[in-house]
Short mmCIF file of C-alpha atoms and ligand atoms in Angstrom, two decimals:
data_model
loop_
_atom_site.label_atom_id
_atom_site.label_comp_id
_atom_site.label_asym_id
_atom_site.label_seq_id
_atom_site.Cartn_x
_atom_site.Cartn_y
_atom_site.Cartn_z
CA UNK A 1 0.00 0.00 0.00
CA UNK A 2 2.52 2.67 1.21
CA UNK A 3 4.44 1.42 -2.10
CA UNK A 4 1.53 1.85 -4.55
CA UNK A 5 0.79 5.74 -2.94
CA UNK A 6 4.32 6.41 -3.80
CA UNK A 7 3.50 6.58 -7.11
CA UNK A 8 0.56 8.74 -7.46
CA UNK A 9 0.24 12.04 -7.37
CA UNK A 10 -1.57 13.69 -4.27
CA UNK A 11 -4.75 14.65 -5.96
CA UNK A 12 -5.65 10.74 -6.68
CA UNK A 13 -4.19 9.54 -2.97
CA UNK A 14 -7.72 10.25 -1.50
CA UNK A 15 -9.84 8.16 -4.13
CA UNK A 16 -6.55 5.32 -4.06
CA UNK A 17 -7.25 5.06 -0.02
CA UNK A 18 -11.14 4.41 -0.67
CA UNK A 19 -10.87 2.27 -3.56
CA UNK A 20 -8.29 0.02 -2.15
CA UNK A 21 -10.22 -0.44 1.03
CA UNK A 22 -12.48 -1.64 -1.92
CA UNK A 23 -9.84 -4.00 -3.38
CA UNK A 24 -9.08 -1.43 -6.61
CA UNK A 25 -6.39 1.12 -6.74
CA UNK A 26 -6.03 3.73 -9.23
CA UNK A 27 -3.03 3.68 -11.32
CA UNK A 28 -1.16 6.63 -13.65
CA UNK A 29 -0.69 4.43 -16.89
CA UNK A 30 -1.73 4.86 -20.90
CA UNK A 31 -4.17 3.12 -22.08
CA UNK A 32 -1.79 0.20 -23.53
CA UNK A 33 0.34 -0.45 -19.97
CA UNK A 34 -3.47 -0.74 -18.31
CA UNK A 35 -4.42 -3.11 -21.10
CA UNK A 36 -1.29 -5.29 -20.68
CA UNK A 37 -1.63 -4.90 -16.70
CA UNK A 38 -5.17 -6.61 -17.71
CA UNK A 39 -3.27 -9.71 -18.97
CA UNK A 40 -3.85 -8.47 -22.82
CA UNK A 41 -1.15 -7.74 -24.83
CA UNK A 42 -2.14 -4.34 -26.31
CA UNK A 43 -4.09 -1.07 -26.85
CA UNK A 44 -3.76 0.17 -30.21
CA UNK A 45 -4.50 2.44 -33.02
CA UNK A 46 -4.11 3.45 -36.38
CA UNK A 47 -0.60 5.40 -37.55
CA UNK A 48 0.56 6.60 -40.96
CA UNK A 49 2.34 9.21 -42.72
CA UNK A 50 -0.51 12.34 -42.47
CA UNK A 51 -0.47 10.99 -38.58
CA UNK A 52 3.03 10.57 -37.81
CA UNK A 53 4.25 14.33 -36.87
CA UNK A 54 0.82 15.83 -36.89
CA UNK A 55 -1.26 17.04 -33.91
CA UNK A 56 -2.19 13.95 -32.67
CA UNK A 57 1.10 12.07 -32.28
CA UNK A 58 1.40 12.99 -28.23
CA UNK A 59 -1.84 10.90 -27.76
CA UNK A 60 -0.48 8.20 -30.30
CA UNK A 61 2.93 7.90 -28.56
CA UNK A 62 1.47 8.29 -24.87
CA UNK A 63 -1.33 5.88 -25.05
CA UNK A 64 -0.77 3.58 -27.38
CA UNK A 65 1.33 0.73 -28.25
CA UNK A 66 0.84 -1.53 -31.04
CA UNK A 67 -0.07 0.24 -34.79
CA UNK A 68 -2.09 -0.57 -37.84
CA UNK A 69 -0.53 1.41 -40.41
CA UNK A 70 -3.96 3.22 -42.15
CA UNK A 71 -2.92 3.16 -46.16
CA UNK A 72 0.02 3.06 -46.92
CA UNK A 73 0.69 -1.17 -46.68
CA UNK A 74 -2.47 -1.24 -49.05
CA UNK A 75 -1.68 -2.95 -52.40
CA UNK A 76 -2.53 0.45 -54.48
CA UNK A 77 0.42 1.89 -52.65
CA UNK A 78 2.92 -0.77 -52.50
CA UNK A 79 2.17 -2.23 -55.91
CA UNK A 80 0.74 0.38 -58.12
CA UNK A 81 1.94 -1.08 -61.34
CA UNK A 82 2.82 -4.57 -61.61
CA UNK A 83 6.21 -5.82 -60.41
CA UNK A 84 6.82 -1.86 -59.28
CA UNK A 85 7.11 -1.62 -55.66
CA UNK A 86 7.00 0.98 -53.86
CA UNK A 87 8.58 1.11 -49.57
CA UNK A 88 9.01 4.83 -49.37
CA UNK A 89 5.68 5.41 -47.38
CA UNK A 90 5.47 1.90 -45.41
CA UNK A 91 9.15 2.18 -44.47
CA UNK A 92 8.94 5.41 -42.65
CA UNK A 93 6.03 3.60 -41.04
CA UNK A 94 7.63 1.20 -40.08
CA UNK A 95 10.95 3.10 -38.46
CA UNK A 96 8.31 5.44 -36.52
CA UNK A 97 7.40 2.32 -34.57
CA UNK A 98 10.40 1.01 -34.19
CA UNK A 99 11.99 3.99 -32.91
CA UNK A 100 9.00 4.63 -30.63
CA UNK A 101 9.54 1.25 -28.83
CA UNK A 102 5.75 0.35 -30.78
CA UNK A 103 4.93 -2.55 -32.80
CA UNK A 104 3.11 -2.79 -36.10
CA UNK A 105 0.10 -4.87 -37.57
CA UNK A 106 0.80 -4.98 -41.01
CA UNK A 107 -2.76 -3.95 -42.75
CA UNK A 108 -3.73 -5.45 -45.60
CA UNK A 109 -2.58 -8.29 -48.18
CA UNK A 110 -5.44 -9.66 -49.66
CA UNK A 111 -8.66 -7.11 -50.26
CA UNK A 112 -11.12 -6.17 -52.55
CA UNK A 113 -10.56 -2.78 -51.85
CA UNK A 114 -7.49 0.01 -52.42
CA UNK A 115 -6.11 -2.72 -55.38
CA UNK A 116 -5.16 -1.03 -58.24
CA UNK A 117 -6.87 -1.39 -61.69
CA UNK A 118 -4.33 -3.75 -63.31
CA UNK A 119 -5.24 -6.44 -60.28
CA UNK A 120 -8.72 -6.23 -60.69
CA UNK A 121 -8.86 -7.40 -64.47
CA UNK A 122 -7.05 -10.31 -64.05
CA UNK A 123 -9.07 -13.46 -65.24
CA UNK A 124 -6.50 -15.84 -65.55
CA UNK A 125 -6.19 -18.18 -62.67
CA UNK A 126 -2.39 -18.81 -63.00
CA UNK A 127 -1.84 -15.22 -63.18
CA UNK A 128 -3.53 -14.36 -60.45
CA UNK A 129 -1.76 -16.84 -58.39
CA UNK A 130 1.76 -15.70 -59.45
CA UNK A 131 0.17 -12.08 -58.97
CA UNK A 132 -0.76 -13.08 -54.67
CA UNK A 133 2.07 -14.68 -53.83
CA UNK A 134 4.62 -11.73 -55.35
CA UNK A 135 2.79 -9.33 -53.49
CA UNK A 136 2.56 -10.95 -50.52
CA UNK A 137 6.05 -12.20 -51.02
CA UNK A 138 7.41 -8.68 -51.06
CA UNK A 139 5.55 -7.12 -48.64
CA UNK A 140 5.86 -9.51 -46.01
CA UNK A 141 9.43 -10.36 -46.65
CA UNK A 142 10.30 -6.88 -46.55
CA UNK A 143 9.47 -6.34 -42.58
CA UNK A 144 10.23 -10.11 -41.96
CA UNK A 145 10.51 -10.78 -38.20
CA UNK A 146 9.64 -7.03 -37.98
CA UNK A 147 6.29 -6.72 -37.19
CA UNK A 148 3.49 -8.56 -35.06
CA UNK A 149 0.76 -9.13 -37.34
CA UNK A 150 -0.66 -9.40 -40.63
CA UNK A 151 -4.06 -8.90 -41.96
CA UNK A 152 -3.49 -11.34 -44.68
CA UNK A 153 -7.22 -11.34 -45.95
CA UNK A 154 -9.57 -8.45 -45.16
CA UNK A 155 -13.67 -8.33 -45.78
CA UNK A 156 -13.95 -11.42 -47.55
CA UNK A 157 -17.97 -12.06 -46.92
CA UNK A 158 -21.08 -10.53 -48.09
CA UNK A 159 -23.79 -9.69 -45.52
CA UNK A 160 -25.37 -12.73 -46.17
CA UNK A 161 -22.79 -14.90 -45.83
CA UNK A 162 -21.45 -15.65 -49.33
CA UNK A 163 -18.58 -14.56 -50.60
CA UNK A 164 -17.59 -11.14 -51.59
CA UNK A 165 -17.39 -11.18 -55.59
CA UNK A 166 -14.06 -9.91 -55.51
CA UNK A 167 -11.50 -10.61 -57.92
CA UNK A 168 -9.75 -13.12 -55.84
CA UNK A 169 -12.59 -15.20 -55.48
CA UNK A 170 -14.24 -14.63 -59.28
CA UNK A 171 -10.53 -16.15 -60.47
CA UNK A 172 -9.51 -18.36 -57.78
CA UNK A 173 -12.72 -19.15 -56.03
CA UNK A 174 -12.18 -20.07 -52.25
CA UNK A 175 -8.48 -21.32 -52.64
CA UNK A 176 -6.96 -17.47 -52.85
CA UNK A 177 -7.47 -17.86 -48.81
CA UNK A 178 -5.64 -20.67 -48.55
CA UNK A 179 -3.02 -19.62 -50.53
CA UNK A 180 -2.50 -16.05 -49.33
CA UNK A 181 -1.96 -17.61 -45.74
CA UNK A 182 0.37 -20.02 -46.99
CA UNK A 183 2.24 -17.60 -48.72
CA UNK A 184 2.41 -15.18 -45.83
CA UNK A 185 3.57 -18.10 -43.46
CA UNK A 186 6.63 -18.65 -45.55
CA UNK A 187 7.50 -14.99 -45.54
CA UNK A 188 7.26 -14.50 -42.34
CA UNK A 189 6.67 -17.27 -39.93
CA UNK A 190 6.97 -15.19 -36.59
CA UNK A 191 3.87 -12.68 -37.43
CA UNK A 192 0.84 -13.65 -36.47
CA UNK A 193 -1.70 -14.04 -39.65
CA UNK A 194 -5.34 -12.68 -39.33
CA UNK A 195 -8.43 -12.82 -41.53
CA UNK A 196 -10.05 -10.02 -40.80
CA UNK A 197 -13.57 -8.39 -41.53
CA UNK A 198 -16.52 -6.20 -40.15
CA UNK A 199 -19.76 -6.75 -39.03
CA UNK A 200 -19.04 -10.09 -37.05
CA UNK A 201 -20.95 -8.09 -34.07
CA UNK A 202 -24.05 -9.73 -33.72
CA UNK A 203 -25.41 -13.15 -34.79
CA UNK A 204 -26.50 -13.76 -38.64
CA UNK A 205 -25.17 -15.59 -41.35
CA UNK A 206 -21.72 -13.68 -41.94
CA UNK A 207 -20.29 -14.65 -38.37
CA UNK A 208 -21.71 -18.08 -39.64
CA UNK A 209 -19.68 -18.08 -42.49
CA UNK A 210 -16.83 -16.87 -40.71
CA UNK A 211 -16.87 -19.76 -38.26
CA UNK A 212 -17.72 -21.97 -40.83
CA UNK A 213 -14.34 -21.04 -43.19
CA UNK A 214 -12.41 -21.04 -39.99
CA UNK A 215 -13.55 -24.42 -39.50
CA UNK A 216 -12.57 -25.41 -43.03
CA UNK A 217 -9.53 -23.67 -42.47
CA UNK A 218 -8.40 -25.57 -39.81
CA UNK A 219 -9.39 -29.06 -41.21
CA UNK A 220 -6.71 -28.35 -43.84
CA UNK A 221 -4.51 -27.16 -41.86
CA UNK A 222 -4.36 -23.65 -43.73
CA UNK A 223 -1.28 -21.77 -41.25
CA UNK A 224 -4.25 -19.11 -40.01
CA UNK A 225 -3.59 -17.91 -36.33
CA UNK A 226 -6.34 -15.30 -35.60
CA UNK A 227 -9.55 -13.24 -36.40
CA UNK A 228 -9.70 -9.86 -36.20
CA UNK A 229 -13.29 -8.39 -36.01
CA UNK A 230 -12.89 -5.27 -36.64
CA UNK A 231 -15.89 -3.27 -34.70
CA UNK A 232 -17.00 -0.26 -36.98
CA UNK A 233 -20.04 -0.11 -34.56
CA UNK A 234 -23.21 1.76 -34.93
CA UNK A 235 -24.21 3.10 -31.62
CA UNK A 236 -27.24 1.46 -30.22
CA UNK A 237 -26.33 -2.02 -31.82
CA UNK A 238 -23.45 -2.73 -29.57
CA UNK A 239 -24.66 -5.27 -27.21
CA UNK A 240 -24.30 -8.46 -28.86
CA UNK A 241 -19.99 -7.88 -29.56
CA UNK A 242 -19.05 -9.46 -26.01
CA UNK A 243 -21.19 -13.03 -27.29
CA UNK A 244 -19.94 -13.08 -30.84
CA UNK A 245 -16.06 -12.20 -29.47
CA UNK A 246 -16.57 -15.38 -27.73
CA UNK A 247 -18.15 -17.64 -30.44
CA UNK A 248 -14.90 -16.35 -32.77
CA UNK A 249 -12.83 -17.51 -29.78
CA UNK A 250 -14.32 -21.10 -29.82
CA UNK A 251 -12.35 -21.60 -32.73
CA UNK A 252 -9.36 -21.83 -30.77
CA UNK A 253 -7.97 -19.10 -32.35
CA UNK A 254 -6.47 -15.70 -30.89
CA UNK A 255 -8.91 -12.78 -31.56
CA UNK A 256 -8.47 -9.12 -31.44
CA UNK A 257 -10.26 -5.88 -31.68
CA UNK A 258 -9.02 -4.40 -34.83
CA UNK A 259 -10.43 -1.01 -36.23
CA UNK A 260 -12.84 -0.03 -33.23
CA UNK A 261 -15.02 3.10 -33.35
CA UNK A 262 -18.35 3.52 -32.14
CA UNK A 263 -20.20 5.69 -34.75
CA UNK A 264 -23.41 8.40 -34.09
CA UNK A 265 -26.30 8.89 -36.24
CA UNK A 266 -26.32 12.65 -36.57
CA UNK A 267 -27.44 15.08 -34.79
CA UNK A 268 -24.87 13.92 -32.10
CA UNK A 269 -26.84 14.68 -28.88
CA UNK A 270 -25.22 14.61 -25.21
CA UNK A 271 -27.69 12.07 -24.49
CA UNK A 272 -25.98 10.04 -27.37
CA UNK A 273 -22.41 10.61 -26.77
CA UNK A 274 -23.27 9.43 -22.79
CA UNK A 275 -24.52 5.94 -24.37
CA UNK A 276 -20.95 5.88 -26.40
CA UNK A 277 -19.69 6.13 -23.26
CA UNK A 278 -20.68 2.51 -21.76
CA UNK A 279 -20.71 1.07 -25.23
CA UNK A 280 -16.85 1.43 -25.00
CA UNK A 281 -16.42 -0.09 -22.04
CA UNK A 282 -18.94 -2.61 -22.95
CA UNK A 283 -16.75 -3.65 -26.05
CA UNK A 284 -13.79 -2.80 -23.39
CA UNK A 285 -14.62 -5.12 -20.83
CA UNK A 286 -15.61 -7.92 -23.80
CA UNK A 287 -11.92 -8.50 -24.84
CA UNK A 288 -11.03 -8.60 -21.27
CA UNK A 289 -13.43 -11.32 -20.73
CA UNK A 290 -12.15 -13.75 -23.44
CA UNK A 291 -8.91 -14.95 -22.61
CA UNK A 292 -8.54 -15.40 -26.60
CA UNK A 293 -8.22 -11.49 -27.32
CA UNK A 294 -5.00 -10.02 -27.90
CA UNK A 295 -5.66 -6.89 -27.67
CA UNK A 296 -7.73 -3.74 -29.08
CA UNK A 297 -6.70 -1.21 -31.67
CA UNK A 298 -8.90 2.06 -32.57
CA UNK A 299 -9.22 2.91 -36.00
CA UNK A 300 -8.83 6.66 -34.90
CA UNK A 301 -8.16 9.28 -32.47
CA UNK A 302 -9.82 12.45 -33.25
CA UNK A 303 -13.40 12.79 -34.61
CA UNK A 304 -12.08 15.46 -36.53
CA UNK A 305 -10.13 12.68 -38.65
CA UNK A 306 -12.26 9.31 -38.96
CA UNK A 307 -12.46 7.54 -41.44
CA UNK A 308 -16.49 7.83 -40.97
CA UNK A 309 -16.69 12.09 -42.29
CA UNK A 310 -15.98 10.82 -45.80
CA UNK A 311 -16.80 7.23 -45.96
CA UNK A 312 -20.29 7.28 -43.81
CA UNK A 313 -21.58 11.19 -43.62
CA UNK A 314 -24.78 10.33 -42.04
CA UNK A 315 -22.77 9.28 -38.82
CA UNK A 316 -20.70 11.31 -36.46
CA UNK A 317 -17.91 11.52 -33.50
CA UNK A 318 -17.00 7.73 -33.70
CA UNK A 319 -14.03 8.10 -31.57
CA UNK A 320 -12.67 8.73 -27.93
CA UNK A 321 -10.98 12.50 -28.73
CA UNK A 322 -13.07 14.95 -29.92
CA UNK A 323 -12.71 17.23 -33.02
CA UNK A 324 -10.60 19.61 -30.37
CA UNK A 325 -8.39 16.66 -29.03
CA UNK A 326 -10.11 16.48 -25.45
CA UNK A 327 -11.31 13.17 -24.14
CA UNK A 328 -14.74 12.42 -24.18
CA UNK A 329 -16.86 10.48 -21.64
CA UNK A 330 -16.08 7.06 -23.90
CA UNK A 331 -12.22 8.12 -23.02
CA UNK A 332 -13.17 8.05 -19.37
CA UNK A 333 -15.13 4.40 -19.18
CA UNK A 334 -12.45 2.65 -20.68
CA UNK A 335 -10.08 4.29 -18.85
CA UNK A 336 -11.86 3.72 -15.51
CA UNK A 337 -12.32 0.63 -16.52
CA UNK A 338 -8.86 -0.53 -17.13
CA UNK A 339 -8.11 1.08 -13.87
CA UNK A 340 -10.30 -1.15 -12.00
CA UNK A 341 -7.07 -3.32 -11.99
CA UNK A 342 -7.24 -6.09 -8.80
CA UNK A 343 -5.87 -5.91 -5.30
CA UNK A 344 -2.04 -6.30 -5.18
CA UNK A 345 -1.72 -4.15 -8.02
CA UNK A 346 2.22 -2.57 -7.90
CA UNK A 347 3.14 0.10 -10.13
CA UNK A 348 6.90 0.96 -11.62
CA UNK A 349 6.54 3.89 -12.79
CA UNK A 350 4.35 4.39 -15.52
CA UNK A 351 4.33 0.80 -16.52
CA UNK A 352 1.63 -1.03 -14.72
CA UNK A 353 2.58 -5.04 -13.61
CA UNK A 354 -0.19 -6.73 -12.13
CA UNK A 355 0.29 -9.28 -9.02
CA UNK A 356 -2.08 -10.96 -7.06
CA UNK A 357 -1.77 -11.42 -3.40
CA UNK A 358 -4.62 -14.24 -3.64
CA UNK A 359 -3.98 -16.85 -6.49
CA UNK A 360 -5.49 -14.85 -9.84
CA UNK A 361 -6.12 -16.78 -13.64
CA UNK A 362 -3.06 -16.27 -15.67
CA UNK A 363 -3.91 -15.26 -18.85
CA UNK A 364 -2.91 -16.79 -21.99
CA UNK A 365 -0.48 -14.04 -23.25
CA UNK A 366 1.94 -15.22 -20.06
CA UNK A 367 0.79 -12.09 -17.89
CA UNK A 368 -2.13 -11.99 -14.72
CA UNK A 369 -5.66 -11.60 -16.02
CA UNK A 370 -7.62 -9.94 -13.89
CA UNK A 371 -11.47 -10.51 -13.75
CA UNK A 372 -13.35 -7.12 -13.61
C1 XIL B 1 -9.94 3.03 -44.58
C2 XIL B 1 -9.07 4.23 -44.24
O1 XIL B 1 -9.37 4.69 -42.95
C3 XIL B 1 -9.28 5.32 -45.25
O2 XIL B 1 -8.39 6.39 -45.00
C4 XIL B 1 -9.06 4.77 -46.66
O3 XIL B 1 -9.38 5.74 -47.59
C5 XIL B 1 -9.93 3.55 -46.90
O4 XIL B 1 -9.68 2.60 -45.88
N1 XIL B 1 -11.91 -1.44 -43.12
C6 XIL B 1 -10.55 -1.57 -43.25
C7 XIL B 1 -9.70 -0.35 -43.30
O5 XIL B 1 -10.02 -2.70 -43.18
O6 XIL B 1 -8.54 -0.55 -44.07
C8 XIL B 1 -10.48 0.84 -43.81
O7 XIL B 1 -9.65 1.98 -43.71
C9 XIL B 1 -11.76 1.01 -43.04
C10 XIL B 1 -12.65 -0.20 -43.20
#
């Protein structure tokens, strides 16, 4: 106890001496130390080259610690013509992280969008094979044993469960997914290899089909080590993404929180922004309940800059910084909820290790998960 005041400022000692008579103590840590001190691995967010010096890169660097680079490891930027690569962007990405002590999930191989023209009209099925496994060659090879992750195929289903006509799967039908992973495995058999896609946050044929290629996946032995769901939510249909995170984690597989934002049909109201609030810790609180989930990444850190202005204009303020760069109230329940960390908590400086005096689960990721 006298250890863990040491370490707090005066203002917080108060609420510390009530809370730990509760079995809590408050902690000064970023969002990413309080994630790991929750036996998860990570907090992210996205990072690229418009983000890198710009106004937001305090919050980047101070609360976050693993990266999804935002365009430039797209195919239209690495491989705009065929057999011309180009590193320029995704390099400087890259040496950001690593001088910043972050790590990178490299974002994406395999997708029907941001591909440039000359992918999209291939027909020929040899082609297109030779085509996936360059690319993915390349790109993966070229930050070999460099990053954490790859999204190795991104959005392959339709709402109703088929697949996505994309190119890959007009040419190749289902067997581009087995051979992107394969591909990627070779490259780089450290990173961890996602399929990733959206809407997997309530029950309905496309989290069917997801389980049901994983499934597949698995029974021939396709190298595939995680899902990533990545949580573009629509406020008021929220609830259901703690029950599907764990049906994507009875596949055995890791699972992570990929590209989370919590969008607002417009005209954002107080009253709406205050139910953002507990649908992040709601999502929060659901990776820290599966013992399968890595980690969560944000695609985002000020509303000013999501994704959602351009790409959804009906929706607003999707994020946990405001178009000024204050927290909101959705900043302040995940926060206070990562807090909540258990009784024995010690702190060393700003980095947050978690002990318990009375047994605790330890997580899968090798670190004390705490229950909430
Ligand atoms: C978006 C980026 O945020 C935009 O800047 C870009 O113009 C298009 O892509 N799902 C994904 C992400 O996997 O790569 C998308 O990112 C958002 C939806």
């Amino acid at each position: 106890m006298t250890r863990t005041l040491s370490f707090i400022n005066l203002r917080r000692s108060f609420t510390t001496l009530l809370l730990a008579t509760a079995g809590y103590h408050y902690v000064e840590a970023s969002l990413n130390s309080m994630m790991q001190a929750n036996g998860k691995l990570y907090f992210g967010n996205i990072i690229d080259t418009n983000t890198m010096q710009g106004n937001e890169d305090g919050v980047l660097k101070g609360e976050f610690g693993m990266f999804t680079p935002e365009y430039s490891w797209k195919w239209n930027r690495i491989q705009p013509e065929k057999g011309q690569f180009h590193f320029n962007d995704s390099d400087a990405v890259m040496e950001w992280a690593e001088a910043n002590g972050k790590q990178i999930r490299g974002h994406t191989l395999v997708w029907h969008q941001n591909i440039p023209d000359w992918v999209d009209a291939i027909t020929d099925k040899e082609d297109l094979t030779k085509v996936i496994k360059d690319h993915i060659n390349k790109a993966v090879g070229r930050y070999k044993g460099r990053v954490y992750a790859w999204d190795v195929v991104n959005e392959v289903f339709n709402e109703d469960g088929t697949f996505r006509d994309s190119v890959f799967y007009r040419v190749l039908g289902e067997d581009f997914i087995p051979l992107a992973f394969r591909t990627a495995r070779d490259a780089d058999p450290n990173a961890k290899l996602y399929i990733n896609e959206y809407n997997l946050d309530y029950a309905g044929p496309k989290i069917d089909a997801m389980l049901n290629l994983i499934h597949r996946l698995q029974a021939q032995n396709v190298p595939i080590d995680a899902i990533g769901s990545q949580t573009h939510l629509t406020s008021g249909r929220v609830s259901e993404v703690p029950a599907q995170l764990k049906r994507l984690a009875s596949t055995g597989l890791d699972i992570a929180v990929t590209e989370l934002d919590i969008r607002i049909k417009r005209p954002v109201t107080p009253a709406k922004l205050q139910q953002q609030k507990g649908e992040y810790a709601l999502v929060t609180k659901g990776c820290l309940d599966v013992p399968a989930c890595v980690g969560i990444s944000m695609w985002g850190v000020s509303d000013k800059n999501s994704w959602v202005k351009e790409a959804l204009p009906a929706f607003g303020a999707p994020l946990m910084w405001d178009g000024n760069l204050r927290r909101k109230g959705a900043y302040g329940a995940v926060d206070g909820l990562l807090r909540k960390v258990g009784e024995g908590a010690e702190m060393a400086g700003a980095k947050v290790s978690v002990t318990r005096r009375h047994g605790g689960r330890r997580g899968r990721h090798g670190k004390r998960r705490l229950s909430l």
